[in-house]
Amino acid sequence: MTAPVILVVNGPNLNMLGSRQPEVYGRETLADVEAACRAHAAALRLDIEFRQSNHEGDLVTWIQGARGRCAGIVVNAGAYTHTSVAILDALLAAELPAVEVHLSNIHQREGFRHHSFVSKAAKGMICGFGSHGYILALDALDRLIRGKCEK
Ligand code: DQA
């Protein structure tokens, strides 16, 4: 039996992780985050597709492409979280369980980061745990797609 596939999709500036505002986002690079996600996914017997783009349309296309093919989505849309109706609509169209992740605690930050369009399409949101949030999101999706929790 083939393993369920999870799309892990990252938005703008997350390619700069490690060097970008390390006091806010930590010193791990996106490659480190990907490696940790791959190791954890393997332990859960999940496959992952790990992607990053600075372009909103790429994120929309990848999320659309997950429909009917992937089992769930982990999404850190970066700044598009706070602006993008297009990403919200793509997530709604994908009809898959999605978990929203932010490295930082967006509610402790500037007011414009407190609102998330992504949250309207997400089962839940994990923020403030740095890169460990991705691992928590994979655990949450694992439980959701294997029917170990109700929603
Ligand atoms: C972020 C939070 C966003 O407000 C910000 O624009 C990012 C990263 C996070 O992971 O903490 O780029 O999504």
Short mmCIF file of N, CA and C and ligand atoms in Angstrom, two decimals:
data_model
loop_
_atom_site.label_atom_id
_atom_site.label_comp_id
_atom_site.label_asym_id
_atom_site.label_seq_id
_atom_site.Cartn_x
_atom_site.Cartn_y
_atom_site.Cartn_z
N MET A 1 0.84 -1.20 0.00
CA MET A 1 0.00 0.00 0.00
C MET A 1 0.88 1.25 0.00
N THR A 2 0.53 2.23 -0.83
CA THR A 2 1.35 3.44 -0.87
C THR A 2 1.00 4.35 0.31
N ALA A 3 2.02 5.07 0.79
CA ALA A 3 1.82 5.94 1.95
C ALA A 3 1.02 7.18 1.54
N PRO A 4 0.17 7.69 2.45
CA PRO A 4 -0.52 8.94 2.17
C PRO A 4 0.51 10.07 1.96
N VAL A 5 0.19 10.96 1.03
CA VAL A 5 1.10 12.07 0.72
C VAL A 5 0.59 13.36 1.38
N ILE A 6 1.52 14.04 2.06
CA ILE A 6 1.20 15.34 2.67
C ILE A 6 1.98 16.42 1.92
N LEU A 7 1.27 17.44 1.47
CA LEU A 7 1.93 18.61 0.88
C LEU A 7 2.31 19.56 2.01
N VAL A 8 3.60 19.89 2.09
CA VAL A 8 4.08 20.89 3.05
C VAL A 8 4.48 22.11 2.24
N VAL A 9 3.72 23.17 2.35
CA VAL A 9 3.90 24.30 1.46
C VAL A 9 4.29 25.56 2.25
N ASN A 10 5.34 26.21 1.78
CA ASN A 10 5.92 27.37 2.47
C ASN A 10 5.92 28.59 1.57
N GLY A 11 5.55 29.72 2.15
CA GLY A 11 5.42 30.95 1.38
C GLY A 11 6.66 31.84 1.39
N PRO A 12 6.47 33.10 1.07
CA PRO A 12 7.57 34.02 0.80
C PRO A 12 8.49 34.21 2.00
N ASN A 13 9.76 34.35 1.66
CA ASN A 13 10.85 34.65 2.61
C ASN A 13 11.24 33.48 3.49
N LEU A 14 10.50 32.39 3.41
CA LEU A 14 10.87 31.24 4.24
C LEU A 14 12.11 30.53 3.68
N ASN A 15 12.46 30.82 2.44
CA ASN A 15 13.76 30.35 1.91
C ASN A 15 14.93 31.02 2.63
N MET A 16 14.66 32.09 3.34
CA MET A 16 15.71 32.84 4.06
C MET A 16 15.87 32.38 5.51
N LEU A 17 15.12 31.35 5.88
CA LEU A 17 15.21 30.88 7.28
C LEU A 17 16.66 30.57 7.66
N GLY A 18 17.00 30.89 8.89
CA GLY A 18 18.37 30.67 9.35
C GLY A 18 19.14 31.98 9.39
N SER A 19 18.95 32.79 8.34
CA SER A 19 19.63 34.09 8.31
C SER A 19 18.64 35.24 8.50
N ARG A 20 17.35 35.00 8.25
CA ARG A 20 16.33 36.03 8.34
C ARG A 20 15.86 36.18 9.79
N GLN A 21 16.07 37.36 10.37
CA GLN A 21 15.60 37.66 11.73
C GLN A 21 15.66 36.41 12.64
N PRO A 22 16.88 35.89 12.88
CA PRO A 22 16.97 34.64 13.67
C PRO A 22 16.39 34.77 15.08
N GLU A 23 16.34 36.00 15.61
CA GLU A 23 15.76 36.19 16.94
C GLU A 23 14.25 35.91 16.92
N VAL A 24 13.64 36.02 15.72
CA VAL A 24 12.20 35.74 15.58
C VAL A 24 11.97 34.32 15.07
N TYR A 25 12.77 33.92 14.06
CA TYR A 25 12.47 32.68 13.34
C TYR A 25 13.45 31.53 13.62
N GLY A 26 14.49 31.80 14.40
CA GLY A 26 15.44 30.75 14.75
C GLY A 26 16.58 30.65 13.75
N ARG A 27 17.49 29.73 14.03
CA ARG A 27 18.73 29.60 13.24
C ARG A 27 18.69 28.42 12.28
N GLU A 28 17.64 27.64 12.35
CA GLU A 28 17.53 26.51 11.42
C GLU A 28 17.18 27.01 10.02
N THR A 29 17.74 26.35 9.03
CA THR A 29 17.41 26.70 7.64
C THR A 29 16.16 25.93 7.21
N LEU A 30 15.63 26.32 6.04
CA LEU A 30 14.47 25.59 5.53
C LEU A 30 14.86 24.16 5.17
N ALA A 31 16.10 23.97 4.74
CA ALA A 31 16.58 22.60 4.47
C ALA A 31 16.58 21.77 5.75
N ASP A 32 16.93 22.39 6.88
CA ASP A 32 16.86 21.68 8.18
C ASP A 32 15.42 21.29 8.49
N VAL A 33 14.50 22.23 8.25
CA VAL A 33 13.08 21.96 8.53
C VAL A 33 12.60 20.82 7.64
N GLU A 34 12.99 20.88 6.36
CA GLU A 34 12.58 19.81 5.44
C GLU A 34 13.11 18.45 5.91
N ALA A 35 14.38 18.41 6.32
CA ALA A 35 14.98 17.14 6.77
C ALA A 35 14.23 16.61 7.99
N ALA A 36 13.89 17.50 8.93
CA ALA A 36 13.16 17.06 10.13
C ALA A 36 11.77 16.55 9.75
N CYS A 37 11.11 17.24 8.82
CA CYS A 37 9.79 16.80 8.36
C CYS A 37 9.88 15.44 7.68
N ARG A 38 10.89 15.25 6.84
CA ARG A 38 11.03 13.97 6.12
C ARG A 38 11.26 12.82 7.11
N ALA A 39 12.12 13.06 8.12
CA ALA A 39 12.40 12.01 9.10
C ALA A 39 11.13 11.68 9.89
N HIS A 40 10.40 12.70 10.30
CA HIS A 40 9.19 12.45 11.09
C HIS A 40 8.10 11.79 10.24
N ALA A 41 7.97 12.25 9.00
CA ALA A 41 6.97 11.66 8.10
C ALA A 41 7.28 10.18 7.88
N ALA A 42 8.55 9.85 7.72
CA ALA A 42 8.92 8.44 7.51
C ALA A 42 8.52 7.61 8.72
N ALA A 43 8.73 8.16 9.91
CA ALA A 43 8.35 7.43 11.14
C ALA A 43 6.83 7.23 11.21
N LEU A 44 6.09 8.17 10.65
CA LEU A 44 4.62 8.07 10.65
C LEU A 44 4.10 7.29 9.43
N ARG A 45 5.01 6.88 8.58
CA ARG A 45 4.68 6.23 7.31
C ARG A 45 3.81 7.13 6.44
N LEU A 46 4.27 8.38 6.34
CA LEU A 46 3.67 9.35 5.42
C LEU A 46 4.74 9.74 4.39
N ASP A 47 4.30 10.11 3.21
CA ASP A 47 5.20 10.72 2.22
C ASP A 47 4.96 12.22 2.26
N ILE A 48 6.02 12.99 2.03
CA ILE A 48 5.76 14.44 1.96
C ILE A 48 6.31 15.02 0.67
N GLU A 49 5.61 16.05 0.21
CA GLU A 49 6.12 16.93 -0.84
C GLU A 49 6.37 18.26 -0.16
N PHE A 50 7.63 18.69 -0.16
CA PHE A 50 8.00 19.88 0.60
C PHE A 50 8.33 20.99 -0.41
N ARG A 51 7.61 22.09 -0.35
CA ARG A 51 7.79 23.15 -1.36
C ARG A 51 7.84 24.53 -0.73
N GLN A 52 8.53 25.43 -1.42
CA GLN A 52 8.58 26.85 -1.00
C GLN A 52 8.56 27.72 -2.24
N SER A 53 7.81 28.82 -2.16
CA SER A 53 7.89 29.83 -3.22
C SER A 53 7.65 31.21 -2.65
N ASN A 54 8.25 32.19 -3.32
CA ASN A 54 7.99 33.59 -2.98
C ASN A 54 6.81 34.14 -3.79
N HIS A 55 6.21 33.29 -4.63
CA HIS A 55 5.16 33.74 -5.55
C HIS A 55 3.81 33.13 -5.17
N GLU A 56 2.85 34.00 -4.97
CA GLU A 56 1.52 33.57 -4.52
C GLU A 56 0.92 32.53 -5.47
N GLY A 57 1.07 32.76 -6.77
CA GLY A 57 0.46 31.86 -7.75
C GLY A 57 1.02 30.45 -7.68
N ASP A 58 2.31 30.33 -7.37
CA ASP A 58 2.90 28.99 -7.22
C ASP A 58 2.21 28.25 -6.07
N LEU A 59 2.00 28.97 -4.98
CA LEU A 59 1.38 28.34 -3.80
C LEU A 59 -0.04 27.89 -4.15
N VAL A 60 -0.77 28.76 -4.86
CA VAL A 60 -2.14 28.43 -5.28
C VAL A 60 -2.12 27.18 -6.16
N THR A 61 -1.20 27.14 -7.12
CA THR A 61 -1.14 26.00 -8.05
C THR A 61 -0.80 24.70 -7.32
N TRP A 62 0.14 24.76 -6.39
CA TRP A 62 0.51 23.55 -5.65
C TRP A 62 -0.64 23.06 -4.78
N ILE A 63 -1.34 24.00 -4.14
CA ILE A 63 -2.47 23.61 -3.28
C ILE A 63 -3.58 23.01 -4.14
N GLN A 64 -3.87 23.62 -5.28
CA GLN A 64 -4.87 23.05 -6.19
C GLN A 64 -4.48 21.63 -6.60
N GLY A 65 -3.19 21.45 -6.86
CA GLY A 65 -2.69 20.16 -7.35
C GLY A 65 -2.74 19.06 -6.31
N ALA A 66 -2.92 19.45 -5.06
CA ALA A 66 -3.00 18.44 -3.99
C ALA A 66 -4.37 17.76 -3.96
N ARG A 67 -5.38 18.45 -4.51
CA ARG A 67 -6.76 17.93 -4.48
C ARG A 67 -6.84 16.55 -5.13
N GLY A 68 -7.43 15.61 -4.41
CA GLY A 68 -7.63 14.28 -4.96
C GLY A 68 -6.37 13.43 -5.05
N ARG A 69 -5.24 13.98 -4.64
CA ARG A 69 -3.96 13.28 -4.79
C ARG A 69 -3.25 13.17 -3.45
N CYS A 70 -3.31 14.24 -2.65
CA CYS A 70 -2.68 14.24 -1.32
C CYS A 70 -3.73 13.94 -0.25
N ALA A 71 -3.22 13.61 0.94
CA ALA A 71 -4.12 13.30 2.06
C ALA A 71 -4.31 14.49 2.98
N GLY A 72 -3.41 15.48 2.89
CA GLY A 72 -3.51 16.65 3.75
C GLY A 72 -2.46 17.67 3.39
N ILE A 73 -2.58 18.83 4.00
CA ILE A 73 -1.68 19.95 3.69
C ILE A 73 -1.20 20.59 4.99
N VAL A 74 0.12 20.82 5.08
CA VAL A 74 0.69 21.69 6.12
C VAL A 74 1.04 22.99 5.41
N VAL A 75 0.55 24.10 5.92
CA VAL A 75 0.76 25.35 5.20
C VAL A 75 1.29 26.45 6.12
N ASN A 76 2.46 26.97 5.75
CA ASN A 76 2.96 28.22 6.33
C ASN A 76 3.04 29.19 5.16
N ALA A 77 2.03 30.02 5.03
CA ALA A 77 1.94 30.92 3.87
C ALA A 77 2.75 32.20 4.07
N GLY A 78 3.53 32.28 5.17
CA GLY A 78 4.32 33.48 5.41
C GLY A 78 3.41 34.70 5.43
N ALA A 79 3.87 35.79 4.85
CA ALA A 79 3.09 37.04 4.88
C ALA A 79 1.78 36.92 4.11
N TYR A 80 1.68 35.98 3.15
CA TYR A 80 0.42 35.81 2.42
C TYR A 80 -0.70 35.32 3.33
N THR A 81 -0.33 34.76 4.48
CA THR A 81 -1.32 34.38 5.48
C THR A 81 -2.30 35.52 5.74
N HIS A 82 -1.73 36.72 5.80
CA HIS A 82 -2.49 37.88 6.27
C HIS A 82 -3.15 38.66 5.14
N THR A 83 -2.89 38.24 3.90
CA THR A 83 -3.38 39.03 2.75
C THR A 83 -4.12 38.22 1.69
N SER A 84 -3.91 36.91 1.64
CA SER A 84 -4.26 36.18 0.41
C SER A 84 -5.61 35.45 0.45
N VAL A 85 -6.60 36.06 -0.18
CA VAL A 85 -7.87 35.37 -0.39
C VAL A 85 -7.67 34.24 -1.40
N ALA A 86 -6.71 34.42 -2.32
CA ALA A 86 -6.46 33.38 -3.34
C ALA A 86 -5.97 32.08 -2.69
N ILE A 87 -5.12 32.19 -1.69
CA ILE A 87 -4.64 30.98 -1.01
C ILE A 87 -5.78 30.37 -0.18
N LEU A 88 -6.57 31.20 0.47
CA LEU A 88 -7.76 30.69 1.18
C LEU A 88 -8.66 29.92 0.21
N ASP A 89 -8.94 30.51 -0.94
CA ASP A 89 -9.84 29.85 -1.90
C ASP A 89 -9.24 28.54 -2.41
N ALA A 90 -7.93 28.52 -2.63
CA ALA A 90 -7.28 27.29 -3.09
C ALA A 90 -7.40 26.20 -2.03
N LEU A 91 -7.21 26.57 -0.77
CA LEU A 91 -7.33 25.59 0.32
C LEU A 91 -8.76 25.06 0.41
N LEU A 92 -9.74 25.95 0.25
CA LEU A 92 -11.14 25.50 0.28
C LEU A 92 -11.42 24.58 -0.90
N ALA A 93 -10.86 24.92 -2.06
CA ALA A 93 -11.08 24.11 -3.27
C ALA A 93 -10.41 22.74 -3.16
N ALA A 94 -9.31 22.68 -2.44
CA ALA A 94 -8.56 21.41 -2.34
C ALA A 94 -9.35 20.36 -1.56
N GLU A 95 -10.22 20.81 -0.68
CA GLU A 95 -11.06 19.88 0.11
C GLU A 95 -10.23 18.82 0.82
N LEU A 96 -9.17 19.27 1.48
CA LEU A 96 -8.29 18.38 2.24
C LEU A 96 -8.10 18.98 3.64
N PRO A 97 -7.83 18.12 4.64
CA PRO A 97 -7.49 18.67 5.95
C PRO A 97 -6.18 19.46 5.86
N ALA A 98 -6.21 20.67 6.38
CA ALA A 98 -5.01 21.52 6.34
C ALA A 98 -4.69 21.98 7.75
N VAL A 99 -3.40 22.00 8.07
CA VAL A 99 -2.94 22.53 9.35
C VAL A 99 -2.03 23.72 9.05
N GLU A 100 -2.38 24.86 9.65
CA GLU A 100 -1.62 26.09 9.46
C GLU A 100 -0.49 26.14 10.48
N VAL A 101 0.70 26.50 10.01
CA VAL A 101 1.87 26.60 10.90
C VAL A 101 2.50 27.97 10.77
N HIS A 102 2.93 28.52 11.90
CA HIS A 102 3.82 29.69 11.93
C HIS A 102 4.91 29.43 12.93
N LEU A 103 6.13 29.74 12.54
CA LEU A 103 7.26 29.57 13.46
C LEU A 103 7.10 30.48 14.67
N SER A 104 6.75 31.72 14.40
CA SER A 104 6.61 32.71 15.48
C SER A 104 5.18 32.69 16.01
N ASN A 105 5.00 33.26 17.20
CA ASN A 105 3.65 33.43 17.74
C ASN A 105 3.08 34.71 17.16
N ILE A 106 2.29 34.56 16.10
CA ILE A 106 1.82 35.74 15.36
C ILE A 106 0.93 36.63 16.23
N HIS A 107 0.36 36.09 17.30
CA HIS A 107 -0.51 36.89 18.16
C HIS A 107 0.25 37.76 19.15
N GLN A 108 1.55 37.50 19.27
CA GLN A 108 2.38 38.37 20.11
C GLN A 108 3.05 39.47 19.29
N ARG A 109 2.76 39.51 17.99
CA ARG A 109 3.48 40.40 17.10
C ARG A 109 2.57 41.56 16.63
N GLU A 110 2.96 42.22 15.57
CA GLU A 110 2.20 43.39 15.11
C GLU A 110 0.73 43.01 14.82
N GLY A 111 -0.14 43.98 14.99
CA GLY A 111 -1.57 43.74 14.80
C GLY A 111 -1.91 43.15 13.44
N PHE A 112 -1.17 43.57 12.39
CA PHE A 112 -1.52 43.07 11.04
C PHE A 112 -1.24 41.59 10.88
N ARG A 113 -0.48 41.00 11.83
CA ARG A 113 -0.22 39.55 11.75
C ARG A 113 -1.27 38.73 12.51
N HIS A 114 -2.18 39.41 13.18
CA HIS A 114 -3.13 38.67 14.02
C HIS A 114 -4.24 38.02 13.21
N HIS A 115 -4.52 38.60 12.03
CA HIS A 115 -5.57 38.01 11.19
C HIS A 115 -4.97 37.05 10.17
N SER A 116 -5.59 35.89 10.03
CA SER A 116 -5.14 34.91 9.04
C SER A 116 -6.30 34.49 8.15
N PHE A 117 -6.14 34.69 6.84
CA PHE A 117 -7.12 34.14 5.89
C PHE A 117 -7.02 32.62 5.86
N VAL A 118 -5.79 32.10 6.01
CA VAL A 118 -5.56 30.65 5.96
C VAL A 118 -6.37 29.93 7.04
N SER A 119 -6.47 30.55 8.21
CA SER A 119 -7.18 29.90 9.34
C SER A 119 -8.61 29.53 8.99
N LYS A 120 -9.22 30.29 8.08
CA LYS A 120 -10.62 30.01 7.73
C LYS A 120 -10.76 28.67 7.02
N ALA A 121 -9.65 28.16 6.46
CA ALA A 121 -9.71 26.87 5.75
C ALA A 121 -8.95 25.78 6.47
N ALA A 122 -8.38 26.10 7.64
CA ALA A 122 -7.52 25.13 8.34
C ALA A 122 -8.30 24.43 9.44
N LYS A 123 -7.94 23.16 9.68
CA LYS A 123 -8.50 22.44 10.83
C LYS A 123 -8.03 23.09 12.11
N GLY A 124 -6.78 23.53 12.11
CA GLY A 124 -6.23 24.18 13.28
C GLY A 124 -4.95 24.89 12.93
N MET A 125 -4.43 25.63 13.90
CA MET A 125 -3.23 26.43 13.66
C MET A 125 -2.24 26.24 14.81
N ILE A 126 -0.97 26.09 14.44
CA ILE A 126 0.11 25.92 15.42
C ILE A 126 1.07 27.07 15.22
N CYS A 127 1.31 27.85 16.27
CA CYS A 127 2.26 28.95 16.11
C CYS A 127 3.06 29.12 17.39
N GLY A 128 4.30 29.60 17.23
CA GLY A 128 5.11 29.96 18.38
C GLY A 128 6.08 28.89 18.84
N PHE A 129 6.12 27.74 18.17
CA PHE A 129 7.02 26.65 18.58
C PHE A 129 8.20 26.48 17.64
N GLY A 130 8.44 27.51 16.83
CA GLY A 130 9.54 27.41 15.87
C GLY A 130 9.30 26.25 14.91
N SER A 131 10.39 25.64 14.46
CA SER A 131 10.26 24.59 13.44
C SER A 131 9.55 23.34 13.97
N HIS A 132 9.51 23.19 15.30
CA HIS A 132 8.80 22.03 15.86
C HIS A 132 7.31 22.06 15.49
N GLY A 133 6.81 23.25 15.16
CA GLY A 133 5.41 23.36 14.74
C GLY A 133 5.09 22.48 13.54
N TYR A 134 6.05 22.30 12.63
CA TYR A 134 5.82 21.45 11.46
C TYR A 134 5.63 19.98 11.89
N ILE A 135 6.41 19.59 12.89
CA ILE A 135 6.31 18.20 13.40
C ILE A 135 4.95 18.00 14.07
N LEU A 136 4.55 19.01 14.87
CA LEU A 136 3.24 18.93 15.52
C LEU A 136 2.13 18.87 14.47
N ALA A 137 2.30 19.61 13.38
CA ALA A 137 1.29 19.63 12.32
C ALA A 137 1.20 18.27 11.63
N LEU A 138 2.36 17.62 11.40
CA LEU A 138 2.33 16.28 10.80
C LEU A 138 1.64 15.29 11.73
N ASP A 139 1.90 15.41 13.03
CA ASP A 139 1.21 14.53 14.00
C ASP A 139 -0.30 14.76 13.94
N ALA A 140 -0.69 16.03 13.89
CA ALA A 140 -2.13 16.35 13.84
C ALA A 140 -2.77 15.78 12.58
N LEU A 141 -2.10 15.92 11.45
CA LEU A 141 -2.66 15.39 10.19
C LEU A 141 -2.71 13.88 10.22
N ASP A 142 -1.68 13.27 10.79
CA ASP A 142 -1.65 11.81 10.89
C ASP A 142 -2.89 11.31 11.63
N ARG A 143 -3.19 11.96 12.74
CA ARG A 143 -4.37 11.57 13.52
C ARG A 143 -5.65 11.81 12.73
N LEU A 144 -5.69 12.94 12.03
CA LEU A 144 -6.90 13.27 11.26
C LEU A 144 -7.13 12.27 10.13
N ILE A 145 -6.07 11.99 9.37
CA ILE A 145 -6.31 11.16 8.18
C ILE A 145 -6.45 9.68 8.53
N ARG A 146 -5.94 9.29 9.68
CA ARG A 146 -6.10 7.89 10.06
C ARG A 146 -7.31 7.70 10.99
N GLY A 147 -8.07 8.78 11.14
CA GLY A 147 -9.33 8.68 11.87
C GLY A 147 -9.15 8.46 13.35
N LYS A 148 -8.00 8.94 13.91
CA LYS A 148 -7.79 8.74 15.34
C LYS A 148 -8.40 9.87 16.16
N CYS A 149 -8.87 10.91 15.50
CA CYS A 149 -9.63 11.93 16.23
C CYS A 149 -10.83 12.31 15.39
N GLU A 150 -11.81 12.97 16.02
CA GLU A 150 -13.12 13.11 15.40
C GLU A 150 -13.12 14.04 14.20
N LYS A 151 -12.37 15.14 14.28
CA LYS A 151 -12.51 16.15 13.23
C LYS A 151 -11.28 16.22 12.34
C1 DQA B 1 5.39 33.53 9.62
C2 DQA B 1 4.68 34.72 10.26
C3 DQA B 1 4.28 35.73 9.21
O1 DQA B 1 3.64 36.85 9.81
C4 DQA B 1 5.51 36.23 8.47
O2 DQA B 1 5.13 37.13 7.45
C5 DQA B 1 6.34 35.13 7.94
C6 DQA B 1 6.56 33.95 8.76
C7 DQA B 1 5.93 32.55 10.69
O3 DQA B 1 6.23 31.42 10.32
O4 DQA B 1 6.09 32.93 11.85
O5 DQA B 1 6.92 35.22 6.86
O6 DQA B 1 4.45 32.82 8.82
#
